[in-house]
Short mmCIF file of C-alpha atoms in Angstrom, two decimals:
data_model
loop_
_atom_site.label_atom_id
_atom_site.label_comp_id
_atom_site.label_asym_id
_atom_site.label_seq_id
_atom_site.Cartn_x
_atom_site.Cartn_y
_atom_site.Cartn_z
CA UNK A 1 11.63 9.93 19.25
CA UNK A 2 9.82 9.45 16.10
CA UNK A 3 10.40 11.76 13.32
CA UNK A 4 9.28 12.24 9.46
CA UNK A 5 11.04 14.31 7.56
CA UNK A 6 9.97 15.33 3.96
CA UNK A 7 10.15 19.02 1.41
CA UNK A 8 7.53 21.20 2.23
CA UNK A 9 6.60 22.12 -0.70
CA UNK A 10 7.99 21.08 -4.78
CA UNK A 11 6.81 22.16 -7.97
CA UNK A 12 7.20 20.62 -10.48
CA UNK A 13 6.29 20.84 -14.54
CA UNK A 14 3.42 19.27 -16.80
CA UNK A 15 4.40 16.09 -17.91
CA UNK A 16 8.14 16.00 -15.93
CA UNK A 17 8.97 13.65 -13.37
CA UNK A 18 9.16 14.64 -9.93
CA UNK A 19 10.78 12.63 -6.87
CA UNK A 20 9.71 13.45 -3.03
CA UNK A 21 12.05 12.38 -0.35
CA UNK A 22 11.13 11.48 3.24
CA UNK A 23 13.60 10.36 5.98
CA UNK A 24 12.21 8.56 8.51
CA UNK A 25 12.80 7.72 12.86
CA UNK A 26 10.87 5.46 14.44
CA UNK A 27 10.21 3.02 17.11
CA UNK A 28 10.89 0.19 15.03
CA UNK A 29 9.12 -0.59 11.73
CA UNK A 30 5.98 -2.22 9.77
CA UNK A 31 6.61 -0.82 6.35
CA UNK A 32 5.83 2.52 4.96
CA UNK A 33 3.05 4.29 3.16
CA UNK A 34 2.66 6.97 0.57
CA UNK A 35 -0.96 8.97 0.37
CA UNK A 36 -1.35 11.17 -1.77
CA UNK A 37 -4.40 14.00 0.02
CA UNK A 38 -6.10 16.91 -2.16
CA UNK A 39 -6.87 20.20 -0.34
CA UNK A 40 -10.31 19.24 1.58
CA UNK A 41 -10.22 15.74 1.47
CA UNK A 42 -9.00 12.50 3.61
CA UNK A 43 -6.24 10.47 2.16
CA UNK A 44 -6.03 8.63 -0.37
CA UNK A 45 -3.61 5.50 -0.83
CA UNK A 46 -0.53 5.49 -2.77
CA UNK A 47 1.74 2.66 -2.24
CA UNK A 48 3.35 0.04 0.66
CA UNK A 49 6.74 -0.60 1.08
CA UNK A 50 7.64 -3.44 3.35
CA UNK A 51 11.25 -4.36 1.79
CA UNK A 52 13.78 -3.06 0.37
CA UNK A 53 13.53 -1.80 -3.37
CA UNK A 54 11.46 -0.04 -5.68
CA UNK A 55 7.52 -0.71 -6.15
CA UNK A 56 6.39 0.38 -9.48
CA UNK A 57 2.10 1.10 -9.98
CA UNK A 58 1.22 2.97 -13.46
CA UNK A 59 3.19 6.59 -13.15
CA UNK A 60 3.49 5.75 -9.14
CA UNK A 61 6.66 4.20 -7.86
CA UNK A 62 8.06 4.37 -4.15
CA UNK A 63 11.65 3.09 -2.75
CA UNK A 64 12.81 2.02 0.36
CA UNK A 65 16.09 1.87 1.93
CA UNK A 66 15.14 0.64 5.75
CA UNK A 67 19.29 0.32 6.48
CA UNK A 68 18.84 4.08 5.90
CA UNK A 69 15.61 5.27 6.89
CA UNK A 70 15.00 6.87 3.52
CA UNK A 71 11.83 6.58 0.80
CA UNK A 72 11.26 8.54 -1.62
CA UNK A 73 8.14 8.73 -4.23
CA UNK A 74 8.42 8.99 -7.93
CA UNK A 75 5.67 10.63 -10.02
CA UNK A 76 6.11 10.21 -14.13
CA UNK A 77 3.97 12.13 -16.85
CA UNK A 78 2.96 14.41 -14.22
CA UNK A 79 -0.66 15.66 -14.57
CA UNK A 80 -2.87 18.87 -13.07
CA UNK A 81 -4.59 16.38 -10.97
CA UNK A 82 -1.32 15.54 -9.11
CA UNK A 83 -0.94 18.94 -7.61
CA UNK A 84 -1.73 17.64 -4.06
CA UNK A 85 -0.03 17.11 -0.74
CA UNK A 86 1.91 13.68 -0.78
CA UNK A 87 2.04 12.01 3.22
CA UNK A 88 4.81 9.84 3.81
CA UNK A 89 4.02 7.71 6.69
CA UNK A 90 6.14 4.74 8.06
CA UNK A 91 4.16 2.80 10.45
CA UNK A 92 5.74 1.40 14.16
CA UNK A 93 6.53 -1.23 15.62
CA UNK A 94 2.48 -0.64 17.30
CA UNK A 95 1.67 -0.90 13.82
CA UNK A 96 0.76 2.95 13.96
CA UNK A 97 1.17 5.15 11.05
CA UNK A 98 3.49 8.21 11.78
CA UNK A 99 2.50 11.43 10.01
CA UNK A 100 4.55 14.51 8.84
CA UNK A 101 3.30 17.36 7.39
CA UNK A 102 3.48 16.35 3.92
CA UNK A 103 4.73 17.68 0.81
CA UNK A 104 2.72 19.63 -0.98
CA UNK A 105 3.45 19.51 -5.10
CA UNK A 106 2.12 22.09 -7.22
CA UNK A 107 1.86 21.60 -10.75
CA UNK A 108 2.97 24.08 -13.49
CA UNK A 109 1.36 24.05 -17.06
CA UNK B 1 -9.38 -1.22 -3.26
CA UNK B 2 -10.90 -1.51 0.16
CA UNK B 3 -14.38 1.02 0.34
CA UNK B 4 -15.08 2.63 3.78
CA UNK B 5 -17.72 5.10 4.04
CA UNK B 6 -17.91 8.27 6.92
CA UNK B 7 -21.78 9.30 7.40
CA UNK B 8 -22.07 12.91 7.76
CA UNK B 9 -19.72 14.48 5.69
CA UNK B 10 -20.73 17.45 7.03
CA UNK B 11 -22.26 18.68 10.26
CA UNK B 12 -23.17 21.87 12.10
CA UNK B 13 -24.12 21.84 15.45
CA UNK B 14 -24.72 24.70 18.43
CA UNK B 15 -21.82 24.69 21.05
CA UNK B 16 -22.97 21.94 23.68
CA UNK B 17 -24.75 19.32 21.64
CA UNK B 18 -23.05 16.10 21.02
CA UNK B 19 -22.35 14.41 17.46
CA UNK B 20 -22.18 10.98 16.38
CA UNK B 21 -20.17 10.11 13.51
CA UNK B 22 -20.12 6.73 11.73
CA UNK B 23 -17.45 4.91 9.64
CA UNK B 24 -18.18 1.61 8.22
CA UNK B 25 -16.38 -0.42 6.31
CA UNK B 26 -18.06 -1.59 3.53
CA UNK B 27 -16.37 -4.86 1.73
CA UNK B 28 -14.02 -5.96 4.16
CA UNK B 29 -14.17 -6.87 8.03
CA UNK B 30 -11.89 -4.50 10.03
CA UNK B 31 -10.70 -5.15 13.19
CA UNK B 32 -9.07 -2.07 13.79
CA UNK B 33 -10.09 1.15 13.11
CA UNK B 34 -8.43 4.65 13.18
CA UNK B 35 -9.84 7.98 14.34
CA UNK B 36 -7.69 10.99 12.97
CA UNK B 37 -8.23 14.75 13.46
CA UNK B 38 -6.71 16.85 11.11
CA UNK B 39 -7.00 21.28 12.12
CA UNK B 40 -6.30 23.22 8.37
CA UNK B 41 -3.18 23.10 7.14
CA UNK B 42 -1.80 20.66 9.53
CA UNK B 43 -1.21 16.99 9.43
CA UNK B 44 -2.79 14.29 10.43
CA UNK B 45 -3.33 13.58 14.38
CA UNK B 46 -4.31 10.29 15.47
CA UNK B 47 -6.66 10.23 18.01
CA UNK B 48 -7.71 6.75 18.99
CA UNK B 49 -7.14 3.55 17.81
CA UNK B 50 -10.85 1.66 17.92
CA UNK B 51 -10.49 -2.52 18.33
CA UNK B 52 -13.50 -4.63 18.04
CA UNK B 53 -14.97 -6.09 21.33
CA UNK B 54 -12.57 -4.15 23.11
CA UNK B 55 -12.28 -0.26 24.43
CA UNK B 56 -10.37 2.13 22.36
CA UNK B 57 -6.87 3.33 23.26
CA UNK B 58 -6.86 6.80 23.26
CA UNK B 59 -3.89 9.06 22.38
CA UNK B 60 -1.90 11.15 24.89
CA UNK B 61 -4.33 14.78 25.54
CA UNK B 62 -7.54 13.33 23.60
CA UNK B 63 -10.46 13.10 26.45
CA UNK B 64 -11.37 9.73 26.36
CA UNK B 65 -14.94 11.12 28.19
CA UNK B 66 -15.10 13.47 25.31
CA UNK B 67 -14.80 11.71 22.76
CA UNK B 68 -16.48 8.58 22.94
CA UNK B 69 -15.75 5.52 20.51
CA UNK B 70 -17.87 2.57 20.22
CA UNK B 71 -16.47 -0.17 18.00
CA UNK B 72 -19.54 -2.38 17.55
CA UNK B 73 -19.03 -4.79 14.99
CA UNK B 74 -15.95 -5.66 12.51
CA UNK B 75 -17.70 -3.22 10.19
CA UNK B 76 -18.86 -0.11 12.19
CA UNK B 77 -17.29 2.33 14.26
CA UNK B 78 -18.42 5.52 16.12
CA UNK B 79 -16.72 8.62 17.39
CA UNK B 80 -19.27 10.80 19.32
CA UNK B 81 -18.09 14.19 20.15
CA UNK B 82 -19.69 15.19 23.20
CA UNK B 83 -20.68 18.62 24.52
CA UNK B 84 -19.06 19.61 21.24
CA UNK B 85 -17.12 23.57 21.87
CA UNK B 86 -15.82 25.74 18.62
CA UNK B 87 -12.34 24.23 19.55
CA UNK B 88 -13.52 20.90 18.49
CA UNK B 89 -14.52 22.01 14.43
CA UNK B 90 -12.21 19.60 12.46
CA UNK B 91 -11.71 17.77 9.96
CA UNK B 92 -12.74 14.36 11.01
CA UNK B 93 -11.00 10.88 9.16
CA UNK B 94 -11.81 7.39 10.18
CA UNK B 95 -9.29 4.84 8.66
CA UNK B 96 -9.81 0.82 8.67
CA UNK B 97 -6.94 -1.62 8.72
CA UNK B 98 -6.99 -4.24 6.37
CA UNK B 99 -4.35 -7.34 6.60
CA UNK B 100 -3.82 -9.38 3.65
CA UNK B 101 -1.76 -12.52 3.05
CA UNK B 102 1.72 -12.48 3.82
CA UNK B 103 3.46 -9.16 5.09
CA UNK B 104 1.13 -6.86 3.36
CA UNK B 105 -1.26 -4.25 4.94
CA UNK B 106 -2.77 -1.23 4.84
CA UNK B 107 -4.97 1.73 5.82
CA UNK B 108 -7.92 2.92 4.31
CA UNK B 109 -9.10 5.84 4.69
CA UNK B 110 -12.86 7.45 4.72
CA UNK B 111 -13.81 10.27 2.93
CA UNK B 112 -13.88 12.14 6.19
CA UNK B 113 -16.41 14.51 8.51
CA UNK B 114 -16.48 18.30 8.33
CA UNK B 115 -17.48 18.96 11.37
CA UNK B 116 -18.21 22.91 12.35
CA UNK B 117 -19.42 23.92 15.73
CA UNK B 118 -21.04 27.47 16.23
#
């Protein structure tokens, strides 16, 4: 089956880093996506990760190890605006994105 | 990025009416389109996945008679809700495909439709 595994919920400091995991099953594999979604609101685009290695974007990276089914997405300088529910979602070989639950991040001053 | 715009945000509607939803996407052609249903606290469910020209393919327990989708153009896609019931107040997200050169892709995502049936 397909499966998305990720934290349920992290907090994390002002200005810190932070790193959310996500394991990943599915039936086969078209990259994978981080959104990052605020309480009331659709989705918003993170980052794509096709190969392996790490994609860097401002205080945004995300890695991918496909051998291992693993990603994980790095936040830097956190901010109050960040406190928001981060979707990993690898996309299948139907070139469908798979969704978890999410991992919601909350934000400490 | 890529723009794509959801028209209403919000709706309220008596139980038994039906409601049309839009999404376009507004600086790009999109082949494909997304329709996702997402209940509170809950993730994302896919419902349908709309192709131009071509009838929708509808997800495993979404009521294809239901829910009708009507991918017009490479810019435009509807999701009526028919006969809408309390059961069917969600939050409503439209999401439009966009290929670029090589390997890369992506979704984009509208700002959604609140969608609240008394």
């Amino acid at each position: 089956g397909q499966n998305i595994d990720q934290p349920t919920e992290m907090t994390a400091t002002e200005g810190a880093i932070v790193q959310i995991n996500c394991t990943y099953q599915t039936s086969g594999f078209n990259g994978l996506f981080w959104y990052q979604q605020h309480a009331g609101e659709a989705p918003t685009f993170l980052s794509y990760n096709v190969l392996d290695g790490l994609e860097e974007k401002g205080r945004f990276s995300s890695f991918l190890s496909r051998s291992k089914g693993y990603s994980y997405l790095l936040l830097k300088e956190l901010q109050m605006k960040d406190s928001a529910s981060y979707l990993c979602a690898p996309m299948d070989s139907n070139y469908q994105l798979i969704w978890g639950a999410g991992t919601k991040l909350i934000i400490k001053p | 990025g890529a723009v794509v715009s959801q028209h209403p945000s919000w709706v309220i509607c008596k139980s038994g009416t039906s409601v049309k939803i839009e999404c376009r996407s507004l600086d790009f052609q999109a082949t494909t389109m997304f329709w996702y249903r997402q209940f509170p606290k809950q993730s994302l469910m896919l419902m349908a996945t709309s192709n131009e020209g071509s009838k929708a393919t509808y997800e495993q327990g979404v009521e294809k008679d239901k829910f009708l989708i009507n991918h017009a153009s490479l810019t435009l896609s509807t999701l009526t809700v028919t006969s809408a019931h309390p059961e069917d107040s969600s939050f409503y997200i439209c999401s439009a495909r966009v290929e670029t050169s090589g390997d890369q892709e992506t979704q984009y995502f509208g700002p959604g439709t609140r969608l609240l049936v008394l």
